[in-house]
Amino acid sequence: MSNITDEISKRRTFAIISHPDAGKTTITEQMLLFGGVVREAGTVKGKKSGNFAKSDWMEIEQKRGISVTSSVLQFDFDGKRINILDTPGHEDFSEDTYRTLMAVDSAVMVIDSAKGIEPQTKKLFEIVKQRHIPVFTFFNKLDRDGRDPLELMAELEDILGIDTYPMNWPIGSGQVLQGLYNMYDNKVELYKADANGNKEIPLEADGNIADGNVLKENKIWRDALDEVELVQMAGNQLDEDAILRGELSPVFFGSALTNFGVESFLKTYLKYAPAPSAKHTVDGDAVEPESDQFSGFVFKIQANMNPQHRDRIAFVRIVSGEFQRGMDVTLGRENKKIRLSNVTQFMADSRENVETAVPGDIIGVYDTGTFQIGDTIFSGKKQIQFEDLPTFTPELFMRVSAKNVMKQKSFHKGIAQLVQEGTIQLYSAWSSGDYILGAVGQLQFEVFKFRMENEYNSEIVLEPMGHKIARWINPEQLDEKMASSRNLLVRDRFEQPLFLFENQFAERWFKDKYPKVELESKL
């Protein structure tokens, strides 16, 4: 690659986050359309037609019309190489989303303009804010009747605690949607072309449109103009540094479904979104993208993306240096040498073998079980270990067993591979060795059961254990006699002991009885 610094400066790597059904998969599709990667945008509403969203590759996603796994898609647009990580919207899969946020340089938050800020949006944003990730807001579904835009902006600032700056402003919504007042580009984008076939109207020096334009006599236009003047006088100023610090969110309005306002959003986003930046190691050192030493980390593992080939992909975010196909790297956890020869990148519904890649890029490494989520890989002799990725303490638990005892091999293989993806946790009873699954939400069990049957031909039996409080215990402090019916002793998949407490009362009782014993939870 001729000039790696120039290539890094062209990269924009971002995650799309939202509450379920806010339209993030649809907006992803439209961006792929602009990038020339797909000819026709699918929609998650197209279940009957069989035209599924390009980023919803898993069969259960296509059947239910939801995203339950992060998808990685790459395309070129406006001189930039864009890596989109389309995250699960469903809250049961928030752990996958949180890890994905560790692999991006900015985030796009999609909000339903009729519903406003929803609980899952707030939860996701807290992680974004914690990491000071620059966030861009897209109020979607303007083609439907929505809430007052001033009210939406105020709610965004109040609930999420972030300053906002509108880059455009809706002129009506739903059936009376006229267009967008684009403050940034000084033009009006019309929802439907005017009598002369124009889709855009330039703004005059005073921020209005020329006399004689039909729109100027429209009350909806005058109301929108009044609101624009209000936010320009009383609102925040556009501050690029505040955007990069994650303190100011540029706000856009539009409709992903009708592809209105998405292209102007994408162009403006690319002007303000940051290029790849340094990532920190466990020692607190910053690894700069321009470093000659190649490094990256595994933030996601996915089995059976192509069920016909039973493949398994480890998704790696490149942090520094240049990837070259066939290069040798060290897997930090095991200090083991690995040759990266079978590596792919994702372009909508196709994959391409990759010869070179730079910081900001996401590469998929074909994996036979070598990698774990959070693994660091690097070239050269200098050791690098990036910060740990978040893991959640499960709240729901189920005993799991094979329905057909003659199919134990596929049962154990399926469990081993799906657990390594990190969306469901595996435990075993201390004495009997029975398998127990732990998850953040019920949908994870449904997806697990579906995939075991459809991808591994293994029917399973799930026996609910209900809510439990999982607490790890130092092995040196463990006495098996501490276990009881109210605090079940189990092992995690790393052979570490933990108790599953029936409720908070049982946990308090245990602490009172064993005051010197230290109990620990995950994130």
XYZ file of C-alpha atoms in Angstrom:
523
model
C 0.000 0.000 0.000
C 1.631 3.261 -1.168
C 0.978 5.644 1.719
C -0.494 4.088 4.836
C -1.069 7.485 6.513
C -3.244 8.604 3.586
C -5.160 5.330 3.680
C -5.807 5.644 7.427
C -7.111 9.191 6.945
C -9.725 7.841 4.489
C -11.145 5.322 6.984
C -14.395 5.942 8.829
C -15.487 3.108 11.118
C -18.777 3.484 12.939
C -21.547 1.516 14.617
C -25.249 2.120 14.094
C -27.140 1.837 17.373
C -30.838 2.127 18.091
C -33.878 0.744 19.819
C -35.522 -2.164 17.935
C -37.597 -1.090 14.933
C -36.156 2.428 14.765
C -34.919 1.663 11.245
C -31.164 1.240 11.607
C -30.951 -1.792 9.298
C -32.891 0.149 6.652
C -30.551 3.141 6.883
C -27.605 0.766 6.547
C -29.146 -0.582 3.345
C -29.511 2.901 1.886
C -25.867 3.674 2.608
C -24.837 0.495 0.799
C -26.951 1.693 -2.118
C -25.001 4.984 -2.263
C -21.767 3.033 -2.093
C -22.831 1.062 -5.166
C -22.570 -2.204 -3.238
C -26.207 -3.204 -3.767
C -28.567 -2.302 -6.597
C -31.713 -2.480 -4.530
C -32.112 -1.873 -0.830
C -33.917 -4.640 1.011
C -36.087 -3.926 4.022
C -36.706 -5.822 7.226
C -40.415 -5.436 6.428
C -39.944 -7.565 3.322
C -40.356 -10.950 4.999
C -43.243 -11.998 2.717
C -41.371 -11.042 -0.436
C -38.222 -12.872 0.655
C -36.231 -9.676 0.117
C -34.276 -9.506 3.339
C -31.935 -6.870 4.662
C -28.384 -7.428 3.458
C -27.032 -7.139 6.989
C -29.511 -9.643 8.455
C -27.792 -12.836 7.319
C -28.965 -15.247 10.006
C -32.073 -17.283 9.123
C -33.856 -16.429 12.383
C -33.294 -12.725 11.669
C -34.914 -13.068 8.270
C -37.878 -14.968 9.681
C -38.507 -12.560 12.555
C -37.436 -9.331 10.857
C -35.008 -8.368 13.636
C -31.245 -8.067 13.996
C -29.761 -10.245 16.736
C -26.122 -10.146 15.686
C -23.638 -7.476 14.657
C -22.982 -7.313 10.915
C -19.845 -5.799 9.390
C -20.119 -4.139 5.991
C -17.626 -2.121 3.957
C -17.985 0.245 1.003
C -16.436 3.327 -0.618
C -18.197 6.680 -0.817
C -17.065 10.261 -1.419
C -13.385 9.342 -1.315
C -13.681 7.494 1.998
C -13.538 3.792 2.893
C -16.447 3.159 5.267
C -16.749 0.276 7.712
C -20.299 -0.002 9.122
C -21.035 -2.208 12.096
C -24.797 -2.769 12.217
C -25.497 -3.818 15.807
C -28.379 -5.812 17.321
C -31.246 -3.572 18.346
C -32.808 -6.084 20.712
C -31.778 -5.440 24.311
C -31.179 -9.133 24.977
C -28.144 -8.834 22.717
C -26.724 -5.637 24.215
C -23.486 -7.398 25.197
C -22.688 -7.952 21.517
C -23.431 -4.281 20.870
C -21.220 -3.095 23.739
C -18.256 -5.085 22.474
C -18.846 -3.743 18.982
C -18.665 -0.195 20.346
C -15.111 -0.948 21.465
C -14.173 -1.490 17.814
C -15.452 1.790 16.314
C -14.367 5.432 16.203
C -17.859 6.954 16.172
C -21.510 5.987 16.430
C -24.712 6.834 14.574
C -27.769 6.781 16.821
C -31.038 6.172 14.962
C -34.178 7.321 16.786
C -37.822 6.909 15.770
C -39.153 10.483 15.418
C -42.581 9.365 16.628
C -41.340 7.552 19.734
C -38.300 9.600 20.745
C -35.743 8.274 23.235
C -36.538 4.715 24.287
C -35.012 2.768 27.209
C -32.608 0.716 25.096
C -31.349 3.849 23.331
C -30.519 5.398 26.685
C -28.706 2.285 27.878
C -26.597 2.102 24.726
C -25.819 5.802 24.818
C -24.451 5.505 28.353
C -21.708 3.233 27.015
C -21.062 5.636 24.120
C -20.727 8.530 26.549
C -18.537 6.533 28.916
C -16.063 5.956 26.106
C -16.359 9.545 24.746
C -17.340 8.195 21.330
C -18.461 10.925 18.896
C -22.161 10.343 18.238
C -24.315 11.524 15.341
C -28.111 11.418 15.698
C -30.563 10.570 12.929
C -34.258 11.093 13.705
C -35.879 8.579 11.377
C -39.344 7.890 9.938
C -40.097 11.486 8.987
C -42.458 10.081 6.344
C -44.814 9.252 9.239
C -46.522 11.641 11.618
C -43.977 12.349 14.318
C -43.377 14.428 17.407
C -42.461 18.095 17.412
C -38.769 18.409 16.405
C -38.065 20.991 19.136
C -39.476 18.551 21.672
C -37.306 15.724 20.275
C -34.172 17.876 20.488
C -34.963 18.899 24.071
C -35.578 15.264 25.044
C -32.273 14.236 23.489
C -30.406 16.818 25.548
C -32.315 16.180 28.793
C -32.366 12.387 28.843
C -28.985 11.683 27.282
C -27.187 14.687 28.712
C -25.532 15.739 25.463
C -25.588 19.059 23.590
C -27.127 19.019 20.112
C -26.801 20.964 16.886
C -29.341 20.465 14.062
C -27.716 20.091 10.644
C -31.134 20.118 8.989
C -34.746 20.687 10.034
C -37.989 18.989 8.966
C -40.567 20.946 7.008
C -43.627 19.041 8.179
C -43.854 15.277 8.675
C -46.016 12.353 7.604
C -48.607 13.199 4.959
C -47.683 16.899 5.001
C -43.909 16.372 4.765
C -42.559 19.015 2.385
C -38.833 18.580 2.806
C -35.758 19.401 4.861
C -34.281 22.803 5.627
C -30.568 22.055 5.347
C -28.729 24.638 7.448
C -25.341 23.106 6.783
C -25.559 23.161 2.965
C -27.832 26.241 2.705
C -30.550 24.565 0.689
C -33.987 23.025 0.969
C -34.257 19.346 0.028
C -37.761 18.714 -1.290
C -39.523 15.483 -0.397
C -41.168 15.484 -3.832
C -39.837 17.298 -6.888
C -41.517 20.608 -7.736
C -43.297 21.426 -11.011
C -39.937 22.074 -12.700
C -38.510 18.752 -11.557
C -36.235 20.324 -8.939
C -35.443 18.335 -5.780
C -33.451 21.177 -4.199
C -34.009 24.909 -3.655
C -31.069 27.172 -2.753
C -31.508 29.413 0.299
C -31.235 33.175 -0.016
C -28.753 35.182 2.067
C -31.458 35.799 4.699
C -32.102 32.054 5.057
C -35.425 32.209 3.210
C -36.263 31.072 -0.319
C -36.848 33.277 -3.327
C -40.169 35.086 -3.835
C -42.567 33.319 -6.131
C -41.730 29.843 -4.887
C -44.932 27.961 -4.083
C -43.423 26.597 -0.872
C -42.977 30.106 0.517
C -46.745 30.573 0.785
C -47.128 27.320 2.738
C -47.874 27.575 6.484
C -45.813 24.455 7.128
C -42.814 26.233 5.578
C -43.354 29.358 7.690
C -43.644 27.277 10.881
C -40.445 25.427 10.046
C -38.650 28.704 9.317
C -39.712 30.101 12.701
C -38.338 26.994 14.432
C -35.064 27.209 12.484
C -34.614 30.837 13.535
C -35.318 29.852 17.143
C -32.714 27.051 17.270
C -30.161 29.216 15.470
C -30.610 32.055 17.973
C -31.008 30.075 21.184
C -29.300 26.773 20.372
C -25.711 25.562 20.543
C -22.995 26.521 18.102
C -21.439 23.941 15.785
C -18.188 22.967 17.515
C -16.047 20.327 15.801
C -13.889 19.704 18.889
C -16.991 19.149 21.035
C -18.232 16.602 18.446
C -14.932 14.703 18.610
C -15.042 14.704 22.423
C -18.545 13.192 22.309
C -20.069 16.284 23.972
C -22.065 17.617 20.990
C -24.192 15.496 18.672
C -24.962 16.773 15.157
C -28.646 16.016 14.546
C -30.247 15.031 11.256
C -33.851 14.331 10.262
C -34.978 12.073 7.441
C -36.650 8.871 6.316
C -34.535 5.800 5.677
C -37.463 3.865 4.222
C -38.065 6.451 1.482
C -34.343 7.258 1.217
C -34.909 10.896 2.093
C -32.143 12.848 3.813
C -29.845 9.816 4.057
C -27.337 10.872 1.386
C -26.900 14.411 2.771
C -26.520 12.872 6.230
C -23.813 10.498 5.011
C -21.875 13.251 3.242
C -21.976 15.542 6.274
C -21.127 12.706 8.638
C -17.974 11.956 6.636
C -16.812 15.563 7.041
C -17.039 15.501 10.838
C -16.509 11.870 11.860
C -13.016 11.035 13.105
C -10.482 8.867 11.326
C -9.067 5.907 13.310
C -7.483 6.947 16.585
C -5.176 5.367 19.172
C -6.376 2.457 21.332
C -5.166 1.815 24.864
C -3.475 -1.275 26.239
C -3.996 -2.814 29.689
C -0.858 -0.922 30.776
C -2.416 2.402 29.756
C -0.159 2.882 26.734
C -1.635 4.351 23.559
C -1.082 2.388 20.338
C -1.154 4.871 17.459
C -2.591 3.846 14.058
C 0.546 5.034 12.247
C 2.793 2.661 14.217
C 4.829 0.286 12.019
C 3.881 -2.648 14.250
C 0.712 -4.417 13.175
C -1.866 -4.974 15.935
C -5.566 -5.680 16.300
C -8.116 -7.291 18.575
C -10.965 -9.795 18.212
C -14.287 -8.190 19.181
C -16.666 -10.747 17.703
C -16.771 -14.408 16.718
C -19.500 -15.823 14.490
C -20.064 -19.430 13.520
C -21.897 -20.631 10.402
C -22.175 -17.362 8.513
C -22.233 -19.712 5.543
C -24.114 -22.808 6.832
C -23.073 -24.806 3.758
C -19.414 -24.525 4.719
C -19.778 -24.546 8.526
C -17.314 -21.667 8.721
C -16.317 -19.667 11.764
C -15.109 -16.096 11.543
C -13.162 -14.043 14.091
C -13.747 -10.334 13.461
C -10.603 -8.279 14.045
C -10.395 -4.491 14.319
C -7.015 -3.386 13.003
C -5.499 -0.839 15.398
C -2.024 -0.177 14.007
C 0.314 -1.049 11.166
C -0.582 -2.660 7.865
C -2.130 -6.085 7.414
C -0.725 -8.133 4.557
C -2.148 -11.469 3.568
C 0.023 -14.370 4.743
C 1.733 -12.361 7.483
C 2.742 -14.010 10.754
C 1.355 -12.611 13.994
C 1.450 -13.529 17.670
C -1.718 -14.419 19.590
C -0.993 -12.609 22.855
C -3.049 -14.830 25.172
C -1.039 -17.930 24.290
C 2.133 -16.293 22.924
C 1.481 -18.426 19.857
C 2.472 -17.717 16.246
C -0.338 -17.690 13.660
C -0.230 -17.103 9.899
C -3.069 -14.906 8.611
C -3.593 -16.379 5.151
C -7.360 -16.918 4.892
C -8.799 -13.466 5.579
C -11.928 -11.807 4.225
C -13.774 -8.483 4.166
C -17.532 -8.056 3.838
C -19.237 -6.166 1.028
C -22.999 -6.394 1.636
C -24.024 -9.989 0.865
C -20.648 -11.020 -0.576
C -17.179 -11.559 0.801
C -13.845 -10.755 -0.746
C -10.409 -12.084 0.100
C -8.306 -9.234 1.375
C -4.658 -8.703 0.463
C -3.989 -5.589 2.537
C -5.852 -3.602 5.196
C -5.063 -0.678 7.485
C -6.163 0.681 10.905
C -9.915 1.216 11.028
C -10.601 -1.757 8.769
C -12.428 -4.830 10.047
C -11.113 -8.136 8.744
C -12.651 -11.574 9.148
C -10.147 -14.317 9.982
C -11.279 -17.887 9.318
C -10.945 -19.645 12.646
C -10.808 -23.293 13.669
C -11.289 -22.533 17.359
C -8.048 -20.676 18.030
C -9.492 -17.263 18.882
C -11.516 -15.966 21.797
C -13.358 -12.654 22.104
C -10.942 -10.014 23.404
C -7.801 -11.647 21.953
C -4.984 -9.335 20.840
C -2.832 -10.189 17.825
C 0.361 -8.355 16.868
C 3.489 -8.597 14.712
C 7.062 -8.159 15.900
C 8.540 -8.812 19.326
C 6.958 -6.014 21.356
C 4.088 -7.445 23.430
C 0.692 -5.714 23.103
C -2.464 -6.464 25.084
C -5.453 -4.204 24.512
C -8.004 -3.409 27.212
C -10.465 -6.151 28.096
C -13.817 -6.142 26.330
C -16.922 -6.023 28.538
C -18.682 -9.207 29.620
C -22.054 -9.220 31.325
C -23.234 -11.206 34.291
C -26.223 -13.302 33.109
C -29.526 -12.938 34.910
C -31.571 -15.810 33.429
C -30.514 -19.448 33.603
C -31.632 -22.733 32.035
C -30.473 -26.321 32.255
C -29.750 -27.697 28.792
C -29.515 -31.278 27.579
C -29.639 -33.168 24.277
C -33.062 -34.504 23.369
C -31.449 -37.424 21.551
C -28.668 -39.028 23.618
C -27.323 -40.618 20.403
C -26.421 -37.162 19.044
C -24.076 -36.080 21.843
C -21.278 -35.211 19.409
C -23.270 -32.559 17.509
C -24.752 -31.357 20.818
C -21.330 -30.719 22.375
C -19.928 -29.223 19.164
C -22.849 -26.816 18.814
C -22.672 -25.688 22.421
C -18.880 -25.194 22.255
C -19.071 -23.050 19.106
C -22.096 -20.942 20.042
C -20.773 -20.247 23.547
C -17.490 -18.980 22.065
C -19.486 -16.288 20.234
C -20.106 -14.711 23.630
C -23.858 -14.054 23.508
C -24.676 -16.891 25.877
C -22.669 -18.189 28.852
C -22.027 -21.834 29.717
C -21.720 -23.254 33.230
C -21.657 -26.759 34.648
C -23.017 -27.969 37.963
C -20.100 -28.518 40.378
C -20.926 -32.105 41.307
C -23.041 -33.515 38.466
C -21.443 -31.656 35.553
C -24.873 -30.871 34.066
C -24.805 -28.005 31.562
C -26.410 -24.699 32.554
C -26.843 -21.756 30.175
C -26.885 -18.150 31.332
C -28.124 -15.183 29.323
C -29.055 -11.531 29.701
C -32.496 -12.065 28.125
C -34.991 -14.687 27.005
C -34.494 -14.124 23.269
C -30.911 -15.393 23.547
C -32.229 -18.818 24.589
C -34.669 -18.841 21.660
C -31.906 -18.001 19.186
C -29.617 -20.590 20.788
C -32.288 -23.322 20.474
C -33.069 -22.325 16.876
C -29.409 -22.393 15.855
C -28.677 -25.702 17.617
C -31.510 -27.339 15.663
C -30.917 -25.642 12.313
C -27.122 -25.362 12.209
C -26.025 -28.401 14.229
C -29.013 -30.741 13.767
C -29.248 -31.094 17.540
C -32.599 -30.858 19.273
C -32.243 -29.669 22.842
C -34.319 -29.534 26.006
C -34.259 -26.289 27.992
C -35.404 -26.378 31.602
C -35.983 -22.894 33.092
C -34.215 -22.091 36.353
C -35.482 -18.515 36.462
C -33.580 -15.438 37.633
C -30.368 -16.001 39.563
C -27.636 -13.735 40.905
C -24.245 -14.961 39.672
C -21.253 -14.227 41.896
C -17.725 -15.534 41.401
C -15.676 -16.695 44.395
C -11.904 -16.916 44.856
C -11.039 -20.659 44.501
C -8.771 -20.399 47.565
C -11.746 -19.312 49.687
C -14.106 -21.968 48.382
C -15.498 -24.707 50.577
C -17.973 -26.964 48.769
C -20.055 -27.088 51.952
C -20.946 -23.425 51.375
C -23.325 -24.545 48.611
C -27.023 -25.063 49.291
C -30.361 -25.135 47.497
C -30.369 -21.314 47.682
C -26.868 -20.882 46.259
C -25.972 -23.426 43.594
C -22.240 -24.032 43.109
C -21.184 -24.178 39.438
C -18.123 -23.791 37.199
C -17.806 -21.339 34.313
C -16.206 -22.427 31.043
C -12.787 -21.395 32.373
C -13.236 -23.782 35.337
C -13.675 -20.884 37.778
C -16.152 -21.433 40.668
C -19.221 -19.258 41.203
C -22.514 -19.363 43.065
C -25.953 -18.858 41.536
C -27.948 -17.192 44.300
C -31.714 -17.600 44.377
C -32.268 -13.917 45.231
C -30.740 -10.945 47.041
C -31.853 -12.304 50.409
C -29.871 -15.518 49.796
C -26.820 -13.464 48.788
C -27.048 -11.290 51.941
C -27.484 -14.397 54.103
C -24.327 -15.875 52.579
C -22.328 -12.669 53.152
C -23.465 -12.530 56.773
C -22.446 -16.149 57.322
C -19.094 -15.846 55.505
C -18.044 -12.192 55.984
C -14.446 -12.781 54.865
C -15.408 -14.397 51.564
C -15.180 -12.041 48.579
C -17.863 -12.322 45.898
C -17.464 -10.700 42.487
C -19.777 -9.913 39.582
C -18.929 -9.085 35.967
C -19.861 -5.784 34.280
